[in-house]
Amino acid sequence: MEYIVGVDIGTGSVKAVAVDLSGKSFETNQQHYSFQSPKPDYHEQDAEEIWLSFQKCLQETIHKIGHQPKAIGLSAAMHSLILVDDDGNALSRMITWADNRSAAIAKKLKNSNEGLAIYQATGTPIHAMSPLCKLLWLKENDQENFNNTHKFISIKEYIWFKLYAEFVVDYSIASCTGLFDLETLTWNAPALALAGIEPSRLSEPVPTDYCSHKALRNMTFLKQDIPIIIGASDGCLANLGCMAYQPGQSVMTIGTSGAVRIASKKPLPNAAAMTFSYILDKDTYICGGPINNGGITLQWWLTTHDDDNPGDQEFDAFFEQVQQTPAGSNGLLFLPYLTGERAPIWDSESCGTFFGVRLSHKNRHFSRALLEGICYAMKDVLEAVEVNTEPIKQIYISGGFVKSEVWVQMLADITGKELVIVQTDDASAIGAAFLAMKSLNLIHVYPKVAAGELEIFKPNPALRDHYLKNFAVFRKLYIDLKETMHEVYLLN
Ligand code: ADP
C-alpha cells in the first residue's frame, strides 16, 4: 500500500502518522523529549535531542510498516529560536514559545505605534512567545551570543539543515516569527531594523510545498531520493488535518495549551485582541488566538497531591467527579491563568484564581470549576475571532481533550457551538501528510470528511442562559482583579 508520513515536531514530543492516499491514518509513533527551566520564565529545549527523536520516530514508523513511504511532510511547533553557527551547530539551547523572559520588552513594544505597525504587517501578536521579542531580549542581555550567531532559526530549520545543508524556512513558520511581511512574503524591514539584524542572518523563505533538490544527509534508513515536503506550522496544519481549511471553517484545539483557528482568504487582524494571521499556503491564512492554559491546567490540578503524571485512571476519576456536579459549580468560578495568559487578554502577569468559595463547596466543585474555567477562556478567544468573521456555527476539534466526552460536551455547552471530532490521531501530522500529497500531485484536492465518520456534540439549550451569566462574571472578574494580580506578580 502506498502511503505518506506526516511528522509533527511538537513541544513535548515528535509524532509520526502514516496516512494512505485516501487520507486515512493507519500507523502512529511518538517520541517524548524534555524541557529545561533554568530560571523562572525560561523554557528551553535541546535541539539535538529533538533531532535524534525525529530520526528515531521516523525510522521506527517505517520499520513497523515494512516498506518505504512515497513522501514525507513536516509540521513543527511555532515561535522557537535557535542560535547557530555556519555549520548549523546550536550555540545555546533552543528558546521555545513558552519562554517568557522577554515579557517586559513585549509589553513596552505592544503599547507603541511601532509595535502596532509590526503586528499589522506580520500578523504575529507582540508577545514574549514571538522570535522578534526573543531577539530584542538577546540583543540587550546576551550580546556576545547575539553577535556570534550566523543564523537565527527555528526547530524545523535546524532539522532541515541536518537533512539538506541549506538554511530555508517555510512561509508558515516564517509568518509566526513577527519578522515576516504577510503581503510581500519577505522579511519585514522595520521588524529587522528593530531587532538589529540583516535578512542574511535569517533563512531564505520558501513556499510550504517546497522540496529540496540537494542530496539528503543523515537518513540512511530512507531511500535517498524520497521527496520531503517542508510543510507548515503545527497550528495551520491542525486545521488542514481536521479538514477545516476552507474560508470560515474553524478548529478548536486543547492540548497542553489551546487555540481557536479559522481559515480565511486574507489576514484577519484585530488590534484589540491581537489575534494572529499565519500562512498555510498561498491561498489560505489561518487566523485566531492561542491560550496558554489548556490541558496543562488539568495536569497541574491532578498533580497537586501526587507528583506522578496522571494516567487514564486519574483522568476517569476526575471526569466522574465533574459529572456529579451541577453546571456552574454552584457559583464557584476559576480563572485559569496559571502561566499568565495570551489571547485575548495578553497578560503575562495574570494568575490563576478560584472565586466565590463557600463552605458548601467540595473538592468536586473545584474540579468542575477548573474545567469550566478552561472552557470560558476558549469562549473568550472564540468571541475575539468572531469579531472579524461571520458567526461560526460548527467547530472541528483536536488535541488530547477529545479523549473525554464530558469535557467536549462542556465546551459545546459553554460556547453554544456544535463541535465535531473528525479524527483522534495527531491532526498536525495528518495535515503535513495531506500537504505533501497535494504538493506532489498524488491527490488533486484535499481529502474531505465523510459524513458517517463524524462524531458530533450539540450544545444543550437548557444550560445556555446559566453558562452565559457565568461567563459574564468570568470576564468581569479578570477586569476587577487585573491590578491586584499585577501586584501579586511582583510579590512572587
Ligand atoms: P500536546 O499539546 O503537548 O501535544 P496533547 O494534545 O497530547 O498535548 O494533550 C495533552 C492534554 O490532554 C493533557 O494535558 C490533558 O489535559 C489531556 N488529556 C490527556 N489524557 C486525557 C484523558 N484520558 N482524558 C481527557 N483529557 C486527557
Short mmCIF file of C-alpha atoms and ligand atoms in Angstrom, two decimals:
data_model
loop_
_atom_site.label_atom_id
_atom_site.label_comp_id
_atom_site.label_asym_id
_atom_site.label_seq_id
_atom_site.Cartn_x
_atom_site.Cartn_y
_atom_site.Cartn_z
CA MET A 1 0.00 0.00 0.00
CA GLU A 2 1.28 3.48 -0.89
CA TYR A 3 1.48 5.92 1.99
CA ILE A 4 2.89 9.26 3.20
CA VAL A 5 4.32 10.00 6.64
CA GLY A 6 3.44 13.30 8.32
CA VAL A 7 5.83 14.24 11.13
CA ASP A 8 4.83 16.79 13.75
CA ILE A 9 7.75 18.19 15.79
CA GLY A 10 5.81 19.36 18.86
CA THR A 11 6.73 20.91 22.21
CA GLY A 12 6.61 17.73 24.27
CA SER A 13 7.13 15.08 21.63
CA VAL A 14 7.55 14.30 17.96
CA LYS A 15 4.67 12.36 16.40
CA ALA A 16 4.72 10.48 13.10
CA VAL A 17 1.47 9.42 11.43
CA ALA A 18 1.33 7.20 8.32
CA VAL A 19 -1.55 8.12 6.02
CA ASP A 20 -2.77 6.23 2.92
CA LEU A 21 -3.65 8.06 -0.30
CA SER A 22 -7.35 8.20 0.63
CA GLY A 23 -6.36 10.28 3.67
CA LYS A 24 -6.79 7.56 6.34
CA SER A 25 -4.17 7.25 9.06
CA PHE A 26 -3.13 3.69 9.89
CA GLU A 27 0.08 3.82 11.95
CA THR A 28 1.40 6.26 14.55
CA ASN A 29 4.53 6.66 16.62
CA GLN A 30 5.67 9.17 19.26
CA GLN A 31 8.98 10.07 20.96
CA HIS A 32 8.93 12.32 24.01
CA TYR A 33 11.63 14.81 24.99
CA SER A 34 12.32 17.07 27.92
CA PHE A 35 12.47 20.80 28.54
CA GLN A 36 14.63 22.84 30.93
CA SER A 37 13.61 25.82 33.01
CA PRO A 38 16.90 27.10 34.49
CA LYS A 39 15.23 30.30 35.76
CA PRO A 40 11.60 31.33 36.33
CA ASP A 41 10.07 32.34 32.97
CA TYR A 42 12.71 30.38 30.98
CA HIS A 43 11.59 27.48 28.81
CA GLU A 44 14.35 25.83 26.81
CA GLN A 45 14.98 22.59 24.91
CA ASP A 46 17.94 20.76 23.44
CA ALA A 47 17.62 20.96 19.63
CA GLU A 48 19.96 17.97 19.19
CA GLU A 49 17.73 15.80 21.41
CA ILE A 50 14.75 16.76 19.24
CA TRP A 51 16.69 15.92 16.05
CA LEU A 52 17.58 12.47 17.43
CA SER A 53 13.94 11.88 18.43
CA PHE A 54 12.84 12.95 14.95
CA GLN A 55 15.15 10.39 13.31
CA LYS A 56 14.11 7.62 15.71
CA CYS A 57 10.38 8.31 15.38
CA LEU A 58 10.50 8.26 11.59
CA GLN A 59 12.76 5.21 11.41
CA GLU A 60 10.56 3.18 13.79
CA THR A 61 7.39 4.11 11.90
CA ILE A 62 8.80 2.97 8.57
CA HIS A 63 10.27 -0.15 10.15
CA LYS A 64 6.87 -1.10 11.61
CA ILE A 65 5.18 -0.70 8.21
CA GLY A 66 7.93 -2.61 6.46
CA HIS A 67 8.34 -0.61 3.27
CA GLN A 68 9.27 2.96 2.25
CA PRO A 69 6.72 5.81 2.10
CA LYS A 70 6.08 7.76 -1.14
CA ALA A 71 6.95 11.02 0.64
CA ILE A 72 7.30 12.78 3.98
CA GLY A 73 5.67 16.04 5.11
CA LEU A 74 6.80 18.18 8.05
CA SER A 75 4.94 20.11 10.75
CA ALA A 76 6.60 21.94 13.66
CA ALA A 77 5.79 23.98 16.74
CA MET A 78 5.80 27.73 16.21
CA HIS A 79 7.95 30.55 17.62
CA SER A 80 11.12 28.59 18.55
CA LEU A 81 14.54 30.29 18.31
CA ILE A 82 17.95 28.61 18.00
CA LEU A 83 21.24 30.47 17.55
CA VAL A 84 23.52 28.54 15.16
CA ASP A 85 26.97 28.82 13.56
CA ASP A 86 27.55 28.43 9.81
CA ASP A 87 27.65 24.61 10.15
CA GLY A 88 24.19 24.64 11.73
CA ASN A 89 25.54 23.83 15.24
CA ALA A 90 23.48 25.24 18.09
CA LEU A 91 25.33 27.86 20.16
CA SER A 92 22.90 27.52 23.06
CA ARG A 93 19.65 25.77 23.96
CA MET A 94 16.51 26.44 21.92
CA ILE A 95 14.11 29.03 23.37
CA THR A 96 10.52 27.79 22.99
CA TRP A 97 7.15 29.55 22.55
CA ALA A 98 6.53 29.10 26.29
CA ASP A 99 9.57 31.16 27.31
CA ASN A 100 8.53 34.41 28.95
CA ARG A 101 11.87 36.14 29.56
CA SER A 102 11.10 38.94 27.11
CA ALA A 103 7.71 39.77 28.71
CA ALA A 104 8.72 43.31 29.77
CA ILE A 105 10.15 44.08 26.31
CA ALA A 106 6.99 42.76 24.66
CA LYS A 107 4.74 44.79 26.98
CA LYS A 108 6.54 48.03 26.08
CA LEU A 109 6.57 47.30 22.34
CA LYS A 110 2.89 46.28 22.35
CA ASN A 111 1.90 49.70 23.67
CA SER A 112 3.82 51.61 20.97
CA ASN A 113 2.80 52.66 17.44
CA GLU A 114 5.86 50.82 16.14
CA GLY A 115 4.63 47.59 17.76
CA LEU A 116 1.15 48.06 16.34
CA ALA A 117 2.53 48.60 12.80
CA ILE A 118 4.70 45.47 13.08
CA TYR A 119 1.69 43.45 14.29
CA GLN A 120 -0.42 44.67 11.36
CA ALA A 121 2.32 43.84 8.80
CA THR A 122 3.43 40.49 10.22
CA GLY A 123 0.21 39.04 11.67
CA THR A 124 2.10 37.89 14.79
CA PRO A 125 0.91 39.18 18.18
CA ILE A 126 3.51 41.22 20.05
CA HIS A 127 4.27 38.83 22.89
CA ALA A 128 7.24 37.12 24.57
CA MET A 129 6.43 33.98 22.51
CA SER A 130 7.50 35.65 19.26
CA PRO A 131 11.08 35.35 17.93
CA LEU A 132 11.07 39.13 17.39
CA CYS A 133 10.78 39.76 21.15
CA LYS A 134 13.30 36.99 21.87
CA LEU A 135 15.82 38.69 19.55
CA LEU A 136 15.25 42.03 21.27
CA TRP A 137 15.94 40.35 24.61
CA LEU A 138 19.12 38.66 23.32
CA LYS A 139 20.40 41.91 21.83
CA GLU A 140 20.03 43.60 25.22
CA ASN A 141 21.04 40.73 27.53
CA ASP A 142 23.32 38.31 25.69
CA GLN A 143 25.29 40.44 23.27
CA GLU A 144 28.16 38.01 22.83
CA ASN A 145 25.96 35.16 21.60
CA PHE A 146 23.83 37.58 19.61
CA ASN A 147 26.91 38.91 17.76
CA ASN A 148 28.47 35.46 17.22
CA THR A 149 25.35 33.94 15.70
CA HIS A 150 25.47 33.08 12.00
CA LYS A 151 21.68 32.49 11.68
CA PHE A 152 18.67 32.74 13.97
CA ILE A 153 16.47 29.75 13.12
CA SER A 154 13.55 27.63 14.33
CA ILE A 155 13.48 23.90 15.13
CA LYS A 156 12.20 23.00 11.66
CA GLU A 157 15.05 24.94 10.01
CA TYR A 158 17.51 23.18 12.33
CA ILE A 159 16.24 19.77 11.22
CA TRP A 160 16.07 20.84 7.56
CA PHE A 161 19.74 21.90 7.69
CA LYS A 162 20.62 18.45 9.06
CA LEU A 163 18.75 16.91 6.09
CA TYR A 164 19.93 19.12 3.22
CA ALA A 165 22.64 21.55 4.46
CA GLU A 166 20.57 24.58 3.46
CA PHE A 167 19.01 27.34 5.54
CA VAL A 168 15.42 27.70 4.33
CA VAL A 169 12.19 28.41 6.20
CA ASP A 170 8.64 27.81 5.01
CA TYR A 171 6.33 30.84 4.75
CA SER A 172 4.15 29.38 7.51
CA ILE A 173 6.87 29.13 10.18
CA ALA A 174 8.27 32.49 8.99
CA SER A 175 4.81 34.04 9.39
CA CYS A 176 4.81 33.36 13.12
CA THR A 177 8.18 34.99 13.86
CA GLY A 178 6.93 38.59 13.98
CA LEU A 179 9.63 39.32 11.36
CA PHE A 180 7.87 38.31 8.12
CA ASP A 181 5.75 40.54 5.93
CA LEU A 182 2.44 38.81 5.03
CA GLU A 183 1.93 40.91 1.92
CA THR A 184 5.36 40.79 0.26
CA LEU A 185 6.37 37.33 1.59
CA THR A 186 9.80 38.72 2.51
CA TRP A 187 11.43 39.63 5.82
CA ASN A 188 9.83 42.80 7.22
CA ALA A 189 12.36 45.67 7.16
CA PRO A 190 11.04 47.65 10.20
CA ALA A 191 10.97 44.49 12.35
CA LEU A 192 14.51 43.52 11.33
CA ALA A 193 15.76 47.07 11.90
CA LEU A 194 14.26 46.96 15.40
CA ALA A 195 15.88 43.57 16.07
CA GLY A 196 19.18 44.89 14.73
CA ILE A 197 19.74 42.17 12.13
CA GLU A 198 20.16 41.93 8.35
CA PRO A 199 18.00 39.47 6.30
CA SER A 200 21.17 37.39 5.72
CA ARG A 201 21.02 36.33 9.39
CA LEU A 202 17.69 34.60 8.75
CA SER A 203 16.91 31.67 6.43
CA GLU A 204 15.57 32.07 2.92
CA PRO A 205 11.75 31.96 2.94
CA VAL A 206 10.17 29.31 0.66
CA PRO A 207 6.57 28.20 -0.07
CA THR A 208 5.08 25.46 2.09
CA ASP A 209 5.20 22.94 -0.80
CA TYR A 210 8.98 23.37 -1.16
CA CYS A 211 11.08 20.25 -1.69
CA SER A 212 14.90 20.43 -1.84
CA HIS A 213 16.92 19.27 -4.84
CA LYS A 214 20.05 18.83 -2.74
CA ALA A 215 21.35 15.45 -1.59
CA LEU A 216 19.71 14.04 1.55
CA ARG A 217 22.06 13.59 4.54
CA ASN A 218 21.94 11.67 7.84
CA MET A 219 18.97 9.45 6.94
CA THR A 220 20.46 6.14 5.79
CA PHE A 221 17.21 4.27 6.51
CA LEU A 222 15.38 6.34 3.87
CA LYS A 223 15.50 5.91 0.11
CA GLN A 224 17.82 8.77 -0.84
CA ASP A 225 15.58 10.40 -3.48
CA ILE A 226 12.48 10.44 -1.26
CA PRO A 227 10.64 13.77 -1.53
CA ILE A 228 10.41 15.60 1.80
CA ILE A 229 7.94 18.49 1.69
CA ILE A 230 8.85 21.29 4.10
CA GLY A 231 5.20 21.87 5.14
CA ALA A 232 3.87 24.44 7.59
CA SER A 233 3.41 25.19 11.30
CA ASP A 234 1.55 22.83 13.63
CA GLY A 235 -1.30 25.29 14.19
CA CYS A 236 -2.04 25.79 10.49
CA LEU A 237 -1.66 22.09 9.73
CA ALA A 238 -4.07 21.15 12.55
CA ASN A 239 -6.78 22.92 10.51
CA LEU A 240 -5.78 21.02 7.38
CA GLY A 241 -5.60 17.70 9.27
CA CYS A 242 -9.11 18.33 10.63
CA MET A 243 -10.20 19.11 7.05
CA ALA A 244 -11.16 22.65 8.08
CA TYR A 245 -9.18 24.69 5.58
CA GLN A 246 -12.00 26.38 3.60
CA PRO A 247 -12.79 30.02 4.47
CA GLY A 248 -14.94 30.19 7.58
CA GLN A 249 -14.16 26.66 8.77
CA SER A 250 -12.74 26.61 12.25
CA VAL A 251 -10.91 24.40 14.71
CA MET A 252 -10.56 24.45 18.47
CA THR A 253 -7.59 22.58 19.91
CA ILE A 254 -6.98 21.82 23.57
CA GLY A 255 -3.69 20.04 24.15
CA THR A 256 -1.17 21.34 26.67
CA SER A 257 -2.19 24.85 25.60
CA GLY A 258 -5.16 25.65 23.36
CA ALA A 259 -6.25 27.69 20.35
CA VAL A 260 -9.18 28.76 18.23
CA ARG A 261 -8.37 28.99 14.48
CA ILE A 262 -10.36 29.91 11.42
CA ALA A 263 -9.33 29.57 7.77
CA SER A 264 -9.50 32.74 5.66
CA LYS A 265 -8.52 34.03 2.22
CA LYS A 266 -6.94 37.11 3.84
CA PRO A 267 -5.35 38.05 7.18
CA LEU A 268 -7.88 38.99 9.88
CA PRO A 269 -6.11 41.48 12.17
CA ASN A 270 -7.83 42.57 15.38
CA ALA A 271 -5.61 45.03 17.24
CA ALA A 272 -7.71 44.96 20.42
CA ALA A 273 -7.49 41.19 20.92
CA MET A 274 -4.24 40.79 18.90
CA THR A 275 -5.40 37.69 17.08
CA PHE A 276 -2.85 36.03 14.78
CA SER A 277 -2.86 35.53 10.98
CA TYR A 278 -0.45 32.79 9.86
CA ILE A 279 0.12 31.34 6.38
CA LEU A 280 -0.95 27.80 5.48
CA ASP A 281 -0.34 28.09 1.71
CA LYS A 282 -0.54 30.76 -0.98
CA ASP A 283 -4.35 30.91 -0.84
CA THR A 284 -5.01 30.35 2.85
CA TYR A 285 -4.38 32.13 6.14
CA ILE A 286 -5.15 30.53 9.47
CA CYS A 287 -6.30 33.22 11.90
CA GLY A 288 -7.15 33.01 15.57
CA GLY A 289 -5.93 33.17 19.12
CA PRO A 290 -3.94 30.94 21.47
CA ILE A 291 -4.45 30.27 25.19
CA ASN A 292 -1.59 29.18 27.45
CA ASN A 293 -3.66 27.26 29.97
CA GLY A 294 -5.40 24.32 28.31
CA GLY A 295 -4.68 20.74 29.41
CA ILE A 296 -1.71 21.95 31.43
CA THR A 297 -4.25 23.32 33.96
CA LEU A 298 -5.82 19.91 34.43
CA GLN A 299 -2.39 18.31 34.55
CA TRP A 300 -1.49 20.74 37.38
CA TRP A 301 -4.72 20.01 39.30
CA LEU A 302 -4.21 16.26 39.12
CA THR A 303 -0.61 16.54 40.37
CA THR A 304 -1.21 18.90 43.30
CA HIS A 305 -1.35 15.88 45.68
CA ASP A 306 0.75 13.45 43.69
CA ASP A 307 3.76 14.31 41.54
CA ASP A 308 3.32 11.40 39.14
CA ASN A 309 1.86 12.22 35.74
CA PRO A 310 -1.84 11.29 35.76
CA GLY A 311 -2.83 8.13 33.90
CA ASP A 312 -6.20 7.11 32.45
CA GLN A 313 -7.44 6.06 35.92
CA GLU A 314 -6.84 9.54 37.39
CA PHE A 315 -8.47 11.20 34.38
CA ASP A 316 -11.51 8.88 34.65
CA ALA A 317 -11.93 9.62 38.38
CA PHE A 318 -11.66 13.35 37.72
CA PHE A 319 -14.30 13.37 34.97
CA GLU A 320 -16.60 11.20 37.13
CA GLN A 321 -16.42 13.90 39.84
CA VAL A 322 -17.13 16.62 37.29
CA GLN A 323 -20.20 14.77 36.05
CA GLN A 324 -21.61 14.51 39.58
CA THR A 325 -21.51 18.30 40.00
CA PRO A 326 -24.08 20.76 38.60
CA ALA A 327 -23.22 23.05 35.67
CA GLY A 328 -21.87 26.33 37.07
CA SER A 329 -20.24 24.53 40.06
CA ASN A 330 -22.73 26.16 42.50
CA GLY A 331 -21.28 29.62 41.99
CA LEU A 332 -17.59 28.70 42.14
CA LEU A 333 -15.53 30.28 39.34
CA PHE A 334 -11.98 29.72 38.18
CA LEU A 335 -9.69 31.94 36.12
CA PRO A 336 -7.13 29.51 34.61
CA TYR A 337 -4.24 31.93 34.11
CA LEU A 338 -1.67 29.70 35.86
CA THR A 339 1.10 30.63 33.43
CA GLY A 340 -0.16 34.13 32.63
CA GLU A 341 -2.35 34.27 29.54
CA ARG A 342 -2.16 35.02 25.84
CA ALA A 343 -5.37 35.73 23.86
CA PRO A 344 -7.46 37.69 24.35
CA ILE A 345 -6.05 39.40 27.48
CA TRP A 346 -2.29 39.05 26.64
CA ASP A 347 -1.26 39.43 30.25
CA SER A 348 1.88 37.58 31.38
CA GLU A 349 1.34 38.85 34.94
CA SER A 350 -2.17 37.42 35.38
CA CYS A 351 -2.60 34.42 37.69
CA GLY A 352 -4.95 31.52 38.46
CA THR A 353 -7.86 32.32 40.79
CA PHE A 354 -10.73 30.40 42.41
CA PHE A 355 -13.51 32.86 43.31
CA GLY A 356 -16.78 32.59 45.21
CA VAL A 357 -15.63 29.81 47.56
CA ARG A 358 -18.20 28.78 50.22
CA LEU A 359 -18.37 26.19 52.99
CA SER A 360 -20.71 24.12 50.80
CA HIS A 361 -18.07 23.64 48.07
CA LYS A 362 -16.46 20.22 47.94
CA ASN A 363 -13.43 19.06 46.03
CA ARG A 364 -15.66 18.10 43.08
CA HIS A 365 -16.89 21.71 42.74
CA PHE A 366 -13.28 22.83 42.39
CA SER A 367 -12.70 20.15 39.74
CA ARG A 368 -15.72 21.22 37.71
CA ALA A 369 -14.98 24.94 38.11
CA LEU A 370 -11.44 24.31 36.87
CA LEU A 371 -12.66 22.63 33.68
CA GLU A 372 -15.34 25.28 33.16
CA GLY A 373 -12.65 27.97 33.54
CA ILE A 374 -10.64 26.50 30.65
CA CYS A 375 -13.80 26.41 28.51
CA TYR A 376 -14.69 30.04 29.37
CA ALA A 377 -11.14 31.05 28.34
CA MET A 378 -11.67 29.30 24.97
CA LYS A 379 -15.04 31.09 24.54
CA ASP A 380 -13.31 34.39 25.29
CA VAL A 381 -10.90 33.78 22.35
CA LEU A 382 -13.68 32.50 20.11
CA GLU A 383 -15.60 35.77 20.56
CA ALA A 384 -12.47 37.78 19.68
CA VAL A 385 -12.04 35.71 16.50
CA GLU A 386 -15.72 36.09 15.57
CA VAL A 387 -15.39 39.91 15.59
CA ASN A 388 -13.90 39.67 12.09
CA THR A 389 -15.93 36.82 10.63
CA GLU A 390 -19.41 35.51 10.11
CA PRO A 391 -20.67 33.83 13.29
CA ILE A 392 -19.20 30.34 13.47
CA LYS A 393 -21.76 27.53 13.65
CA GLN A 394 -19.75 24.35 13.71
CA ILE A 395 -16.21 23.78 15.01
CA TYR A 396 -13.87 20.87 14.41
CA ILE A 397 -11.90 19.87 17.49
CA SER A 398 -8.50 18.31 18.12
CA GLY A 399 -5.94 17.74 20.91
CA GLY A 400 -5.74 15.49 23.99
CA PHE A 401 -9.08 16.73 25.41
CA VAL A 402 -11.10 14.86 22.75
CA LYS A 403 -10.50 11.72 24.83
CA SER A 404 -13.07 13.00 27.32
CA GLU A 405 -16.72 13.19 26.22
CA VAL A 406 -17.53 15.13 29.41
CA TRP A 407 -15.00 17.83 28.56
CA VAL A 408 -16.05 18.07 24.90
CA GLN A 409 -19.75 18.31 25.84
CA MET A 410 -18.92 21.04 28.39
CA LEU A 411 -17.07 23.04 25.72
CA ALA A 412 -20.09 22.68 23.38
CA ASP A 413 -22.46 23.84 26.17
CA ILE A 414 -20.30 26.82 27.18
CA THR A 415 -19.51 28.04 23.65
CA GLY A 416 -23.03 27.25 22.37
CA LYS A 417 -21.44 25.71 19.25
CA GLU A 418 -21.74 22.31 17.60
CA LEU A 419 -18.40 20.51 17.99
CA VAL A 420 -17.19 17.83 15.61
CA ILE A 421 -14.48 15.20 16.05
CA VAL A 422 -13.01 14.16 12.71
CA GLN A 423 -10.15 12.02 13.95
CA THR A 424 -8.22 11.37 17.11
CA ASP A 425 -4.68 10.93 15.67
CA ASP A 426 -2.37 13.97 15.65
CA ALA A 427 -4.12 16.47 13.34
CA SER A 428 -0.93 18.47 12.56
CA ALA A 429 0.98 15.37 11.40
CA ILE A 430 -2.00 14.33 9.27
CA GLY A 431 -2.18 17.86 7.82
CA ALA A 432 1.55 17.63 6.94
CA ALA A 433 0.88 14.36 5.10
CA PHE A 434 -2.07 15.92 3.21
CA LEU A 435 0.04 18.92 2.19
CA ALA A 436 2.83 16.62 0.94
CA MET A 437 0.34 14.53 -1.09
CA LYS A 438 -1.13 17.57 -2.79
CA SER A 439 2.27 19.19 -3.43
CA LEU A 440 3.39 16.06 -5.25
CA ASN A 441 0.11 15.75 -7.21
CA LEU A 442 -0.61 12.40 -5.58
CA ILE A 443 -4.05 13.91 -4.92
CA HIS A 444 -5.68 16.92 -6.63
CA VAL A 445 -7.94 18.04 -3.78
CA TYR A 446 -7.52 17.57 -0.06
CA PRO A 447 -9.47 14.66 1.48
CA LYS A 448 -12.97 15.58 2.62
CA VAL A 449 -14.77 14.49 5.74
CA ALA A 450 -17.03 11.50 5.12
CA ALA A 451 -20.33 12.27 6.89
CA GLY A 452 -20.54 8.86 8.57
CA GLU A 453 -17.17 9.33 10.26
CA LEU A 454 -18.15 12.40 12.25
CA GLU A 455 -18.83 12.43 15.96
CA ILE A 456 -20.99 15.48 16.71
CA PHE A 457 -21.60 17.15 20.10
CA LYS A 458 -24.56 19.57 20.18
CA PRO A 459 -24.89 22.26 22.89
CA ASN A 460 -27.58 21.63 25.48
CA PRO A 461 -30.05 24.58 25.17
CA ALA A 462 -31.17 24.12 28.80
CA LEU A 463 -27.74 25.22 30.04
CA ARG A 464 -27.28 28.19 27.71
CA ASP A 465 -28.55 31.05 29.93
CA HIS A 466 -26.86 29.72 33.03
CA TYR A 467 -23.48 29.49 31.30
CA LEU A 468 -23.89 32.91 29.65
CA LYS A 469 -24.39 34.51 33.08
CA ASN A 470 -21.35 32.71 34.50
CA PHE A 471 -19.24 33.70 31.50
CA ALA A 472 -20.13 37.38 32.03
CA VAL A 473 -18.92 37.11 35.64
CA PHE A 474 -15.76 35.27 34.49
CA ARG A 475 -14.88 38.19 32.21
CA LYS A 476 -15.69 40.83 34.83
CA LEU A 477 -13.59 39.02 37.40
CA TYR A 478 -10.42 39.43 35.36
CA ILE A 479 -11.11 43.13 34.78
CA ASP A 480 -11.76 43.67 38.50
CA LEU A 481 -8.74 41.64 39.65
CA LYS A 482 -6.21 42.68 36.99
CA GLU A 483 -4.39 45.34 39.02
CA THR A 484 -4.25 43.13 42.12
CA MET A 485 -2.91 40.24 40.01
CA HIS A 486 -0.08 42.50 38.87
CA GLU A 487 0.74 43.41 42.48
CA VAL A 488 0.77 39.73 43.41
CA TYR A 489 3.08 39.01 40.46
CA LEU A 490 5.65 41.36 41.99
CA LEU A 491 5.44 39.53 45.34
CA ASN A 492 6.50 36.26 43.69
P1 ADP B 1 0.36 18.49 23.28
O1 ADP B 1 -0.23 19.85 23.03
O2 ADP B 1 1.51 18.57 24.24
O3 ADP B 1 0.62 17.69 22.04
P2 ADP B 1 -1.92 16.67 23.72
O4 ADP B 1 -2.72 17.11 22.53
O5 ADP B 1 -1.34 15.31 23.73
O6 ADP B 1 -0.79 17.73 24.13
O7 ADP B 1 -2.91 16.85 25.00
C1 ADP B 1 -2.43 16.70 26.32
C2 ADP B 1 -3.57 17.06 27.28
O8 ADP B 1 -4.68 16.18 27.06
C3 ADP B 1 -3.19 16.83 28.73
O9 ADP B 1 -2.59 17.99 29.30
C4 ADP B 1 -4.53 16.52 29.41
O10 ADP B 1 -5.14 17.68 29.94
C5 ADP B 1 -5.39 15.98 28.27
N1 ADP B 1 -5.61 14.53 28.44
C6 ADP B 1 -4.69 13.56 28.43
N2 ADP B 1 -5.26 12.34 28.63
C7 ADP B 1 -6.59 12.57 28.78
C8 ADP B 1 -7.74 11.76 29.01
N3 ADP B 1 -7.63 10.43 29.16
N4 ADP B 1 -8.92 12.36 29.08
C9 ADP B 1 -9.04 13.70 28.93
N5 ADP B 1 -8.00 14.53 28.72
C10 ADP B 1 -6.80 13.97 28.65
#
